[in-house]
Short mmCIF file of C-alpha atoms and ligand atoms in Angstrom, two decimals:
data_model
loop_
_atom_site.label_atom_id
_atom_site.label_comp_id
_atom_site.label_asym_id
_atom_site.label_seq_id
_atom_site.Cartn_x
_atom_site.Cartn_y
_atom_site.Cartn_z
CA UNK A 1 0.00 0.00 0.00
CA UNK A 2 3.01 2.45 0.61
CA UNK A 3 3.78 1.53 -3.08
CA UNK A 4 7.56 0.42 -1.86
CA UNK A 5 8.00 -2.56 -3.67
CA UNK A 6 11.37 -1.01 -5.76
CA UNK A 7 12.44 0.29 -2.34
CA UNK A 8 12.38 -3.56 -1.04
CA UNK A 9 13.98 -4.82 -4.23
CA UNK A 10 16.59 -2.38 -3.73
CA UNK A 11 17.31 -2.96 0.02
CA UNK A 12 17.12 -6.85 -0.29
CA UNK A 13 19.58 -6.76 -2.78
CA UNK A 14 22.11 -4.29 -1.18
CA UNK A 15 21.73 -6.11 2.30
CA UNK A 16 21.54 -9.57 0.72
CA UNK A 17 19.24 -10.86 2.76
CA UNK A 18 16.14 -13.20 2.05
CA UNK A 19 12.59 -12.01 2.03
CA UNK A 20 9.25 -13.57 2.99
CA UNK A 21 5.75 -12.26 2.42
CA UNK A 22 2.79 -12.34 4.83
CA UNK A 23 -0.32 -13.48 2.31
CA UNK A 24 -1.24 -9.78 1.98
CA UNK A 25 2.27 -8.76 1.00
CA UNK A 26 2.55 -11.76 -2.07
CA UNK A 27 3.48 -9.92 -4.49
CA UNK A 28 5.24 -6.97 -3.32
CA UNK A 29 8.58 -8.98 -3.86
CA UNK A 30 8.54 -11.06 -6.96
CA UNK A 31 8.66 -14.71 -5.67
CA UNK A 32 11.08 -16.04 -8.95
CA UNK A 33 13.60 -13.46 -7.07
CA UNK A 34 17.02 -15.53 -6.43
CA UNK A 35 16.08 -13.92 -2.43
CA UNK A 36 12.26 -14.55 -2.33
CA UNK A 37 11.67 -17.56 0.05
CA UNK A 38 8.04 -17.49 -0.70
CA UNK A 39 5.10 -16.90 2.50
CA UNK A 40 5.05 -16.90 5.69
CA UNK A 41 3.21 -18.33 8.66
CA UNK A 42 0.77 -20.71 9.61
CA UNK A 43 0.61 -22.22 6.37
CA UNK A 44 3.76 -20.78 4.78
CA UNK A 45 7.11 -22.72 2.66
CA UNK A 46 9.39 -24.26 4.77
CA UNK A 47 12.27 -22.03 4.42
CA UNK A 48 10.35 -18.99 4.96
CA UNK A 49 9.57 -20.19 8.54
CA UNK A 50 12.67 -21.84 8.99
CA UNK A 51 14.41 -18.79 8.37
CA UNK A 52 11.99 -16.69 11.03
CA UNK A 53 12.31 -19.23 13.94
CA UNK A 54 16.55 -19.64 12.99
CA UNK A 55 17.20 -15.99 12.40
CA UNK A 56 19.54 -13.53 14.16
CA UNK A 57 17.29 -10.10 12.58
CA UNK A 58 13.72 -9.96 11.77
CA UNK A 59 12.74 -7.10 9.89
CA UNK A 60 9.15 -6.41 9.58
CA UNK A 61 7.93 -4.02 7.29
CA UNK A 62 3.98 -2.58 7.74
CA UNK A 63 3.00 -6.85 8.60
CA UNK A 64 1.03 -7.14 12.23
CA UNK A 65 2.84 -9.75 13.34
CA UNK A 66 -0.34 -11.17 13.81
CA UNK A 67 -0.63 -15.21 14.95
CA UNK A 68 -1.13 -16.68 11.89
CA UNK A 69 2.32 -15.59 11.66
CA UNK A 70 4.28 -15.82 14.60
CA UNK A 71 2.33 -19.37 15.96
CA UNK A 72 3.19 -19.07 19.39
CA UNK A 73 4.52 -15.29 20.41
CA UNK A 74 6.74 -15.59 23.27
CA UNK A 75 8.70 -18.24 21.46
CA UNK A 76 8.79 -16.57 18.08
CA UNK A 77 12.29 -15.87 16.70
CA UNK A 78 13.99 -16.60 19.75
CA UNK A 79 17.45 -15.82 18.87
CA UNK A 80 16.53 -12.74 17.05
CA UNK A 81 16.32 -8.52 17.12
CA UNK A 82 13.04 -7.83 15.80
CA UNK A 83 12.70 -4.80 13.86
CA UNK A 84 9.11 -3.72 13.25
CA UNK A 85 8.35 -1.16 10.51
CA UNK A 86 4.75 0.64 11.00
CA UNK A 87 2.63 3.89 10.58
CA UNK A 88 0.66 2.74 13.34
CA UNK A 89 2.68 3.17 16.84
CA UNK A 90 -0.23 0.71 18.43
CA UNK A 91 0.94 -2.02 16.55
CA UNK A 92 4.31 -2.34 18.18
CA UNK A 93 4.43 -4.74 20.69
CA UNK A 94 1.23 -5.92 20.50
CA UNK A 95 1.26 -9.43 19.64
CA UNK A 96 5.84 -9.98 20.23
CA UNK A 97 8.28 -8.00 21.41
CA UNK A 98 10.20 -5.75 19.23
CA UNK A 99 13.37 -4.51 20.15
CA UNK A 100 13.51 -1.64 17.70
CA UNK A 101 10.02 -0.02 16.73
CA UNK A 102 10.11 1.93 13.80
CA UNK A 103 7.43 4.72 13.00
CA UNK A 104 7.60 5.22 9.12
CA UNK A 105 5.70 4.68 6.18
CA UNK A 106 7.11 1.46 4.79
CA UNK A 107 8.43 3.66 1.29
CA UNK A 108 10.95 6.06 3.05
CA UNK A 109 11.68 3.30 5.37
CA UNK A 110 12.90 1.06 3.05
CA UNK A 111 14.97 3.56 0.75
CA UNK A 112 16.54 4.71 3.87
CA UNK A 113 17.68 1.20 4.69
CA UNK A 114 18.75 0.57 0.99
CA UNK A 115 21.17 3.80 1.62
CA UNK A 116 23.18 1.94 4.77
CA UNK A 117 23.09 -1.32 3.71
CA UNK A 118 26.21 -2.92 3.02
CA UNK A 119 26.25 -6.47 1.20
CA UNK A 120 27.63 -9.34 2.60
CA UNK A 121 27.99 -12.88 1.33
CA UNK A 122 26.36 -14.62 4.66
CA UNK A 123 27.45 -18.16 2.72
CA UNK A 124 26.27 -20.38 5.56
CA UNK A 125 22.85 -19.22 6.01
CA UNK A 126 22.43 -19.46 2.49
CA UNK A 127 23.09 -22.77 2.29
CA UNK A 128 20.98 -23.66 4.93
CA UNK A 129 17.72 -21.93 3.26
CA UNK A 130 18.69 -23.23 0.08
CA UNK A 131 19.28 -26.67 1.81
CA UNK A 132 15.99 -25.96 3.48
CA UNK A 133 14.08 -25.06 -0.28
CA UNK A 134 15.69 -28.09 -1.51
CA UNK A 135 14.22 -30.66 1.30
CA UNK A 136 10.97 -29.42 1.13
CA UNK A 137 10.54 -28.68 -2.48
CA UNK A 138 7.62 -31.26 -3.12
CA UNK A 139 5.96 -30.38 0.43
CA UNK A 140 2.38 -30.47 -0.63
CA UNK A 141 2.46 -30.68 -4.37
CA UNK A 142 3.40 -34.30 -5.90
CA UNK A 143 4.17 -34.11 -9.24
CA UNK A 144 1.78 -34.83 -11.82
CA UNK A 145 3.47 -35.44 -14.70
CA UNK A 146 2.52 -39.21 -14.40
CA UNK A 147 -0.39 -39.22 -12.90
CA UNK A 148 -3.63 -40.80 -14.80
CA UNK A 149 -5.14 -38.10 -17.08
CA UNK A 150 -8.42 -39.48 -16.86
CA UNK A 151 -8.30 -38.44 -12.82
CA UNK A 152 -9.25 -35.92 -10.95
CA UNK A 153 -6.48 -32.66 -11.12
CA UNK A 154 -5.32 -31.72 -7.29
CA UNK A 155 -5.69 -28.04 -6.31
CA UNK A 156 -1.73 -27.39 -6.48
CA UNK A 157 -2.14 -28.63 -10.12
CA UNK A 158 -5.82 -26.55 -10.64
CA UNK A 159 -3.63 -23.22 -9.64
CA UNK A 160 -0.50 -24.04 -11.76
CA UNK A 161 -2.83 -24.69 -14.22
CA UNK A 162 -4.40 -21.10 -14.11
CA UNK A 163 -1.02 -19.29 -13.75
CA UNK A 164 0.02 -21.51 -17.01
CA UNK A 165 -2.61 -20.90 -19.21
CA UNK A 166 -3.23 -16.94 -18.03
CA UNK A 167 0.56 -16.33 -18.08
CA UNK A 168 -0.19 -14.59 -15.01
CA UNK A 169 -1.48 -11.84 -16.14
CA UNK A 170 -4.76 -12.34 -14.31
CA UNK A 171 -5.88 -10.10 -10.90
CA UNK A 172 -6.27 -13.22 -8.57
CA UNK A 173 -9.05 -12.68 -5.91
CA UNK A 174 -9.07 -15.52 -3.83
CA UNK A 175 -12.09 -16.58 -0.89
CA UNK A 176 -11.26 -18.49 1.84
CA UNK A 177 -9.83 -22.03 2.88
CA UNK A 178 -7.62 -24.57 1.70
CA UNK A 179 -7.94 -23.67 -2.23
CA UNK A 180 -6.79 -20.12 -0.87
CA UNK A 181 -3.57 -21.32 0.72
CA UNK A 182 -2.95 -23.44 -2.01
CA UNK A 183 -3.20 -20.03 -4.11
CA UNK A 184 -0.64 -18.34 -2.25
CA UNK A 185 1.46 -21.19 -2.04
CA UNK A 186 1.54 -22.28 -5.97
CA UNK A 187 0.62 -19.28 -8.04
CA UNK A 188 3.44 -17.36 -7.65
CA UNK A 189 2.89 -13.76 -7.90
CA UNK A 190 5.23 -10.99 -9.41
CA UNK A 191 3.52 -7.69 -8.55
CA UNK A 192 1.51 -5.77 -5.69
CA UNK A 193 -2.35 -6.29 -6.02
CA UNK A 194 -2.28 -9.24 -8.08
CA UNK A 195 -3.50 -11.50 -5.55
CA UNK A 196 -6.28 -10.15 -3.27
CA UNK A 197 -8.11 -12.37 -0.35
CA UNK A 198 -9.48 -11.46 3.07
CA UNK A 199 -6.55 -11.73 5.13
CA UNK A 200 -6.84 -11.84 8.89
CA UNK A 201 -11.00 -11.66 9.57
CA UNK A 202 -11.24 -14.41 6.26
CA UNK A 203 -14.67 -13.62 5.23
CA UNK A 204 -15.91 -16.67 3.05
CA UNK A 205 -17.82 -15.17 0.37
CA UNK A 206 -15.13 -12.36 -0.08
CA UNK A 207 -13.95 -13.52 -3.38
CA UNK A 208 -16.83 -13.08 -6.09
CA UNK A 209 -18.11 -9.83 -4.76
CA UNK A 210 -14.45 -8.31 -4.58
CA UNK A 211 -13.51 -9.54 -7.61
CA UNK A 212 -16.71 -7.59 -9.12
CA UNK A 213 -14.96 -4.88 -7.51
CA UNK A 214 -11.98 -5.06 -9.28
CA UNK A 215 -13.35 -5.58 -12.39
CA UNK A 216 -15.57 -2.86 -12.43
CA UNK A 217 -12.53 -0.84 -11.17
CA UNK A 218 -9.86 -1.96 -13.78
CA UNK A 219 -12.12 -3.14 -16.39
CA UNK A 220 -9.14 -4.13 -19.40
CA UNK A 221 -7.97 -6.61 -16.51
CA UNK A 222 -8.42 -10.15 -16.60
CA UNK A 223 -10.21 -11.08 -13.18
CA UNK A 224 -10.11 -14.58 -11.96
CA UNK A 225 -12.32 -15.50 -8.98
CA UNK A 226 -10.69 -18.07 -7.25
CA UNK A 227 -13.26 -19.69 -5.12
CA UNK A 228 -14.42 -22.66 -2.72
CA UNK A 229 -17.82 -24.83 -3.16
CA UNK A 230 -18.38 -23.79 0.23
CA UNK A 231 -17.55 -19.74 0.07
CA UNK A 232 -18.91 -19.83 -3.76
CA UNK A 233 -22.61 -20.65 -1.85
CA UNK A 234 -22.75 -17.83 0.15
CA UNK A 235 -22.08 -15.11 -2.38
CA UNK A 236 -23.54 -17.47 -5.51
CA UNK A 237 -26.77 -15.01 -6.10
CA UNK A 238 -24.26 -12.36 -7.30
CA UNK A 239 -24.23 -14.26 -10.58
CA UNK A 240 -27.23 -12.62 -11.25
CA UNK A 241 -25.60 -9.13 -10.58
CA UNK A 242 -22.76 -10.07 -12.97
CA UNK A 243 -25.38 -11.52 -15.46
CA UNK A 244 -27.08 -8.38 -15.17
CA UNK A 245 -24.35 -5.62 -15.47
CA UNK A 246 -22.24 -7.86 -18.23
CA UNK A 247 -19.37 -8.19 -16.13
CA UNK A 248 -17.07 -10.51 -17.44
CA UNK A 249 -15.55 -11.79 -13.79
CA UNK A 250 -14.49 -15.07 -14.41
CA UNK A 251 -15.19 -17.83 -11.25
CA UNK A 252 -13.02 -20.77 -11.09
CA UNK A 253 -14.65 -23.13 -8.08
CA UNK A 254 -12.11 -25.24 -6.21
CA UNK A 255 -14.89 -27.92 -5.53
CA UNK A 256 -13.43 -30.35 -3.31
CA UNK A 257 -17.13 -31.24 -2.13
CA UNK A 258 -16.91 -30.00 1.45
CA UNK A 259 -15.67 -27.32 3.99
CA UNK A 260 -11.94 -28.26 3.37
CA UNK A 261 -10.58 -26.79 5.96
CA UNK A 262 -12.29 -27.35 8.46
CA UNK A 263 -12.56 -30.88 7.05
CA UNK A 264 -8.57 -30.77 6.88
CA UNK A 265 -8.56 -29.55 11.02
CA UNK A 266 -10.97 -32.39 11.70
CA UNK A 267 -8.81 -34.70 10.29
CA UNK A 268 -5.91 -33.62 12.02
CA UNK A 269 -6.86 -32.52 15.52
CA UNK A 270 -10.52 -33.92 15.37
CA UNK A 271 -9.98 -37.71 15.58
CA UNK A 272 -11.59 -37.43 12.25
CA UNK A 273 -15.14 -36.52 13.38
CA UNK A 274 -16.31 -34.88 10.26
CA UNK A 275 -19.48 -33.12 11.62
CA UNK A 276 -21.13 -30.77 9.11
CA UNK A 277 -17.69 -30.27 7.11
CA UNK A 278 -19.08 -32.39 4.62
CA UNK A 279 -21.57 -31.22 2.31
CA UNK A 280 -24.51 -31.63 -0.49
CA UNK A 281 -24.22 -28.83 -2.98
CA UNK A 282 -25.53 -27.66 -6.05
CA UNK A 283 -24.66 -28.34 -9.97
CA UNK A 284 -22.71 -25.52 -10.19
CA UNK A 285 -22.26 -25.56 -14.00
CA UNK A 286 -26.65 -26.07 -13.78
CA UNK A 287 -26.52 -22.63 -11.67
CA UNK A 288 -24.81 -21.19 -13.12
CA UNK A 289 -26.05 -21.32 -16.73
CA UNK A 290 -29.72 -21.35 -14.95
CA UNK A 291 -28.67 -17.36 -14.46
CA UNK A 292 -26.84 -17.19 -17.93
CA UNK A 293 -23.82 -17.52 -17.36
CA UNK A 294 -20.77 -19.88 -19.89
CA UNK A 295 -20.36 -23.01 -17.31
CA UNK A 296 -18.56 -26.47 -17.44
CA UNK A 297 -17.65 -28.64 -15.31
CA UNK A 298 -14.15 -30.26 -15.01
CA UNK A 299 -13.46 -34.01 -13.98
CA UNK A 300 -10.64 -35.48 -15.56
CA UNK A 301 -6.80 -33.33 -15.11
CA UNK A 302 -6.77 -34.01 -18.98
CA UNK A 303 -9.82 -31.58 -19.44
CA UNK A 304 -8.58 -28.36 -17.29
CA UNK A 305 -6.19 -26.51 -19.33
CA UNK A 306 -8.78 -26.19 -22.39
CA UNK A 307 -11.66 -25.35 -19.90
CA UNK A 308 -9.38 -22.11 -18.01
CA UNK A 309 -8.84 -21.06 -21.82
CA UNK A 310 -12.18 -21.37 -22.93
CA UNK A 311 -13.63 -19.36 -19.86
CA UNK A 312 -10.67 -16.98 -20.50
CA UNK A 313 -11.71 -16.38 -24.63
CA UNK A 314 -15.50 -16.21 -23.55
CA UNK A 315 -16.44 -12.48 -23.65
CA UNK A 316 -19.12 -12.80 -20.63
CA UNK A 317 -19.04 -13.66 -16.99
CA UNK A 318 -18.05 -17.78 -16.56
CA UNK A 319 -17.87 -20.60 -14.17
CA UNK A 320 -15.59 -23.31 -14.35
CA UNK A 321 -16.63 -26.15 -11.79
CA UNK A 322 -12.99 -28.27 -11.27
CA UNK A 323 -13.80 -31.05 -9.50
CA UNK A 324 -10.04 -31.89 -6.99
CA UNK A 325 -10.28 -34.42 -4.81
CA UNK A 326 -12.06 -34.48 -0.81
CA UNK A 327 -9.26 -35.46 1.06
CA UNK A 328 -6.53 -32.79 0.00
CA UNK A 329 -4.57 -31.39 3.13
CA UNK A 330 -2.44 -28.07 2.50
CA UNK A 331 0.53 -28.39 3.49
CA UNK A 332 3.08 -27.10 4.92
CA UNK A 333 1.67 -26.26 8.17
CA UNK A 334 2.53 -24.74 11.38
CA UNK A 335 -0.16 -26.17 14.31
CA UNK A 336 -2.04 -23.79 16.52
CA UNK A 337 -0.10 -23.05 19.37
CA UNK A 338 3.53 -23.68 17.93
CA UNK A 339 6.34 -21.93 16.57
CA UNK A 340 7.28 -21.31 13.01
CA UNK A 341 10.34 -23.64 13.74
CA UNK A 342 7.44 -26.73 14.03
CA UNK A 343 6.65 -26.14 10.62
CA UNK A 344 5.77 -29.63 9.09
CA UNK A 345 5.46 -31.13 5.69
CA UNK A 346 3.41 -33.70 5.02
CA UNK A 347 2.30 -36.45 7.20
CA UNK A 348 5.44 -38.15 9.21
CA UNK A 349 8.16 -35.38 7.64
CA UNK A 350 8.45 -32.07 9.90
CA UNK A 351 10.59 -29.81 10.05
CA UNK A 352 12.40 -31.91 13.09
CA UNK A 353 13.63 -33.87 10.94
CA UNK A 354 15.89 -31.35 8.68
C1 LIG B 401 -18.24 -16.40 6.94
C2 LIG B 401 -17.31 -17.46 7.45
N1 LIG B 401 -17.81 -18.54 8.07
C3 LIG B 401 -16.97 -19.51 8.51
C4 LIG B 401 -15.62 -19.39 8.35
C5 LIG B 401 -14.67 -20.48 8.88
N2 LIG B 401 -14.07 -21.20 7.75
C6 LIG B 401 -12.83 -20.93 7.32
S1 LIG B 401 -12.39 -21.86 5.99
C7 LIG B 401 -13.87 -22.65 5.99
C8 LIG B 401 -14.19 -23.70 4.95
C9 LIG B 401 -14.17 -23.18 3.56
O1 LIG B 401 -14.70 -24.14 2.69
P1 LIG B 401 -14.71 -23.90 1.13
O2 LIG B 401 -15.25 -22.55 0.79
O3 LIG B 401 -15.39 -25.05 0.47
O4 LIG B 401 -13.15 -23.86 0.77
P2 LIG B 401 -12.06 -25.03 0.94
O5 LIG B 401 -11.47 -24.90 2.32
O6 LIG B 401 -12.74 -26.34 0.73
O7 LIG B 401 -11.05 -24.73 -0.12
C10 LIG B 401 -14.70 -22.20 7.04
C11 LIG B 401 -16.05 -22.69 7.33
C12 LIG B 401 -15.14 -18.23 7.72
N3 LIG B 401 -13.85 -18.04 7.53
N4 LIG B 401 -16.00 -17.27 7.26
#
């Protein structure tokens, strides 16, 4: 929001040191950058945590440090000076300590830093959070290369798909759950505002609604709603708005068939008791044609790529249904109540182990 995202490039890369993104901030450091080590938090990468919870400075730049983030705060980045960057003088110290508060729009803050830093090689954490990228690599995304075509596509797959075929040019307004972790975690995004969700509240039924928003607001943009079955149902009558005003807002529903994650909590601290998590819905393709809109449905990972590009050529509002499988769990993940330096991969690998 302070527009500082050359001020970051430029400090990163005088300081040399790595960068992670809260889910608001994707995208105000491009995550293909040699120093990006992708989000942090509760269900951030690997090394971005790792490199939080293992750190000697933590530099936080207009973030809350809120608990999604730090998992448990008095043990948060115990061996570290925390810097915390704000316009808001209330938000230091709230949720951890901070050793040096900083009140200053995150712009001037940041080109001020990039004027003192000096570069330095720091070879041996660098291999660590490269040895740390490298472990975890495949954490939550096997690769689907051989995998039957005639299956269902996973949701890491659905949202590769989508950056593939948009070339991500598409604004990305995600709702809420797993599909929208699995958004921040696979899409990759380059520039500020190209992924928007509800951060901290996580309103499900955000995504259609804002994504209206944005397309009434930046109309030569290609919008992509990004959406649960579950969230899709509580804003779903707006396809009558978008019918009606000729937006062409393009829904893509992550339909996994039930309240994934809550589903995915049940699962793991639940003792599996799946009570109302899982779901009858509609036909979403019937719906959504029943108010005019292009629909299809897709089953089979060999069908997805031609149904993002057909929704993408169609010149009016469209829903693409993707069927992914129930029992997806996004990983990594840092449990309630732990630190960043718990982080854990999938089942039996944590971050223990590295
Ligand atoms: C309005 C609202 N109600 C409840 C929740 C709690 N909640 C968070 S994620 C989630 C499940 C979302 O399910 P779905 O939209 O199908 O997405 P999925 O997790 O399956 O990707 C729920 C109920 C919430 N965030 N917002």
């Amino acid at each position: 929001m302070a527009n500082a995202t050359i001020e970051l490039l430029r400090f990163a890369e005088a300081s040399n040191i790595p960068v992670g993104s809260t889910l608001l901030g994707l995208g105000a450091f491009p995550e293909q950058h040699a120093q990006a080590l992708g989000m942090v938090g509760m269900h951030g990468t690997v090394q971005a945590n790792l490199a939080m919870h293992h750190a000697d400075l933590v530099i936080g730049v207009g973030m809350r440090f809120d608990d999604r983030v730090v998992g448990r705060p008095q043990d948060f980045a115990p061996g570290a000076r925390i810097v915390h960057v704000d316009v808001d003088p209330q938000s230091f110290g709230r949720v951890v300590r901070v050793d040096v508060p900083v009140l200053a729009d995150a712009r001037a803050a940041l080109a001020g830093l990039a004027e003192v830093a000096r570069w330095r090689e720091r070879p041996e954490w660098w291999s660590r959070l490269h040895q740390w990228t490298a472990d975890h690599e495949a954490c939550g995304f096997v690769d689907s290369e051989s995998a039957p075509r005639d299956e269902a596509p996973t949701t890491p797959e659905v949202v590769r798909a989508l950056r593939r075929v948009l070339g991500g040019a598409a604004t990305v307004v995600s709702d809420i759950g797993q599909h929208q972790l699995f958004v921040a975690l696979h899409h990759g995004f380059d520039r500020p505002g190209q992924l928007l969700t509800s951060g901290g509240l996580g309103t499900m039924g955000y995504g259609l609604p804002a994504a209206m928003g944005v397309k009434t607001a930046l109309p030569g943009r290609a919008v992509w709603a990004v959406v649960g079955d579950g969230g899709f149902q509580m804003s779903s009558p707006e396809l009558s708005t978008l019918v009606a005003s000729k937006l062409p807002v393009k829904i893509l529903i992550v339909n996994n068939q039930c309240l994934g994650m809550v589903r995915q909590w049940q699962e793991l601290f639940y003792d599996n008791v799946y009570s109302h998590s899982l779901l009858p819905q509609p036909d979403f393709e019937a719906l959504a044609k029943a108010h005019g809109c292009w629909a299809t449905t897709v089953r089979r990972r060999d069908e997805l790529d031609n149904a993002l590009r057909e929704a993408a050529l169609h010149p009016g509002p469209t829903v693409v249904d993707v069927r992914v499988p129930i029992e997806e769990t996004v990983y990594p993940m840092v449990p309630a109540g732990t630190t960043p330096g718990d982080v854990r991969c999938l089942d039996g690998v944590d971050s223990a182990l590295c």
